Coordinates of N, CA and C in Angstrom, one line a residue:
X1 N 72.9 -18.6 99.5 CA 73.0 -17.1 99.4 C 73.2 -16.6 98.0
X2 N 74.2 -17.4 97.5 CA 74.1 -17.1 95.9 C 73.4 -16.6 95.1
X3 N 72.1 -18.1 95.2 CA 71.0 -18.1 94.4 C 69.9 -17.1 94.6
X4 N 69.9 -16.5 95.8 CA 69.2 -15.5 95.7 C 69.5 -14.0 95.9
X5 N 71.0 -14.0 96.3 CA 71.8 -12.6 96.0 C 73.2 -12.9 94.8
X6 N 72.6 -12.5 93.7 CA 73.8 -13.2 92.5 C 75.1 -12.5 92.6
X7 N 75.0 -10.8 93.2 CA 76.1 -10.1 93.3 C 76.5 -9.9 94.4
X8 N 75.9 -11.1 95.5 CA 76.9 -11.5 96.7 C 78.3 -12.0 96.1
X9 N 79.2 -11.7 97.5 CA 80.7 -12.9 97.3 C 80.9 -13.1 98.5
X10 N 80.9 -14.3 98.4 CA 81.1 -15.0 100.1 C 82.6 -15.3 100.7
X11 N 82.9 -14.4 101.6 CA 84.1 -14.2 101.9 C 84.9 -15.2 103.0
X12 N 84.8 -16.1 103.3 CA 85.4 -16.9 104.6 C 84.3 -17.8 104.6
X13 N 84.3 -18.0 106.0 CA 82.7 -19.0 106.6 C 81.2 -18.2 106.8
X14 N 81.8 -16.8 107.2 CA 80.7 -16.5 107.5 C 80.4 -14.7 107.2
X15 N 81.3 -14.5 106.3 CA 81.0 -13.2 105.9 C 80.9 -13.2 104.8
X16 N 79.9 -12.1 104.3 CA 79.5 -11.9 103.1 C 79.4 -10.5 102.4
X17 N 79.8 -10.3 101.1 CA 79.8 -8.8 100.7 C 78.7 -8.9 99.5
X18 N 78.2 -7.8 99.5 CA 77.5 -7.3 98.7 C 77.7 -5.8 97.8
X19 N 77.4 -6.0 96.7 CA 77.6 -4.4 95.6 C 76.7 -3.9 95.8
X20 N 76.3 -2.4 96.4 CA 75.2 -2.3 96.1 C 75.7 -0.5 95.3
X21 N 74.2 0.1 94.6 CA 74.7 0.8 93.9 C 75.1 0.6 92.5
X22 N 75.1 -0.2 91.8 CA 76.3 -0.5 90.7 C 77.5 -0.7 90.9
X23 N 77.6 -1.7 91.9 CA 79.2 -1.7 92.6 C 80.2 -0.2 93.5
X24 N 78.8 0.8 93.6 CA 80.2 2.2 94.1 C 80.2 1.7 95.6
X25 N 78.7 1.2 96.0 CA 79.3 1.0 97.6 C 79.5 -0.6 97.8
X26 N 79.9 -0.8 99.0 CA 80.1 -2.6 99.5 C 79.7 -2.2 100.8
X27 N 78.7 -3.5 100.8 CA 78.2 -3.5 102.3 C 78.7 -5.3 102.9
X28 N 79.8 -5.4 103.8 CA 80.1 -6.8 104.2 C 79.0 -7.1 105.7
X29 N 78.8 -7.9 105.8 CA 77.7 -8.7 106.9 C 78.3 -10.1 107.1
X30 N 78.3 -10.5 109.1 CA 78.5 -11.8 109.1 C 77.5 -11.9 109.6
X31 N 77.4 -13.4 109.1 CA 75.9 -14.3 108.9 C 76.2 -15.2 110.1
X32 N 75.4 -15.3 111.2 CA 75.5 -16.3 112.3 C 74.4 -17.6 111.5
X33 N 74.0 -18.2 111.1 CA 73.3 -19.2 110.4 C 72.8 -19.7 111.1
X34 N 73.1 -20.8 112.2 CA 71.9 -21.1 113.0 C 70.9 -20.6 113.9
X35 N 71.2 -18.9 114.0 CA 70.1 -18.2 114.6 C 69.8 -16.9 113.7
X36 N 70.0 -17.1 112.2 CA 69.5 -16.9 111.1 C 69.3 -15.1 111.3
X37 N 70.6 -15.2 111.2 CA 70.8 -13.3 112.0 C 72.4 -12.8 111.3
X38 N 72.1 -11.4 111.0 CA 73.0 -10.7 110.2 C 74.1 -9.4 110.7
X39 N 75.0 -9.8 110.8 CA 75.5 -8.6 111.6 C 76.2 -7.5 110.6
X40 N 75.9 -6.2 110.1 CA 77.0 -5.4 109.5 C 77.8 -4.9 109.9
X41 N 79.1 -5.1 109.3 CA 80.5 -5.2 109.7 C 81.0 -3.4 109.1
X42 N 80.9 -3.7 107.9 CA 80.8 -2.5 107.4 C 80.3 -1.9 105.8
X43 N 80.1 -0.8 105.8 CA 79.7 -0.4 104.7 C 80.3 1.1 104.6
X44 N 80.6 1.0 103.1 CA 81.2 2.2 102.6 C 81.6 1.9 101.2
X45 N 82.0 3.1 100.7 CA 82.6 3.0 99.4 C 83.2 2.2 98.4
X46 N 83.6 2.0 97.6 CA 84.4 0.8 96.6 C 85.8 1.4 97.4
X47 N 86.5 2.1 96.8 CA 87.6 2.6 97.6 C 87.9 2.0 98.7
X48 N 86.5 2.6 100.1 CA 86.8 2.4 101.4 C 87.4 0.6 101.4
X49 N 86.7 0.4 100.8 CA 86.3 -0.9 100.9 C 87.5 -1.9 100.7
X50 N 88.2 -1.2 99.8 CA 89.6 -1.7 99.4 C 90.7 -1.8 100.4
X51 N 90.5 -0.7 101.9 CA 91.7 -0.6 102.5 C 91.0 -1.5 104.0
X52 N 90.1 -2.2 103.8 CA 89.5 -3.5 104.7 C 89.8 -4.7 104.2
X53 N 90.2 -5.4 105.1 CA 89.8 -7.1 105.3 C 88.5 -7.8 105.5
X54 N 88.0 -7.6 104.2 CA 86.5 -8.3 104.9 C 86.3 -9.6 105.9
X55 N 87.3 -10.3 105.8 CA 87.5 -11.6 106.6 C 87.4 -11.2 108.1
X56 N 87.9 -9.8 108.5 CA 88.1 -9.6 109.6 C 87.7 -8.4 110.4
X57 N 86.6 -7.5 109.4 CA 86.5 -6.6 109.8 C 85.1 -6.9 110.7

């Protein structure tokens, strides 16, 4: 995931955040991997983003 999203950060086992914007928004997504499928959890603001648990949202 890294290698081809550099301004991912991989948050637990299977979530993952992204900056998009220049960092104003975050969009978190869990990643099921063996059936190579993406769920978004949430997306919003830098702010918003701060009063979530990405592990659990």
């Amino acid at each position: 995931m890294k290698r081809v999203y550099s301004n991912a950060s991989i948050v637990g086992e299977n979530r993952v955040v992204f900056n998009i914007g220049g960092n104003k928004y975050r969009l978190v997504v869990a990643i099921h991997y063996p059936f190579r499928i993406c769920y978004v959890r949430f997306i919003g603001t830098h702010s918003a983003y701060d009063r979530v648990d990405a592990k659990t949202v």
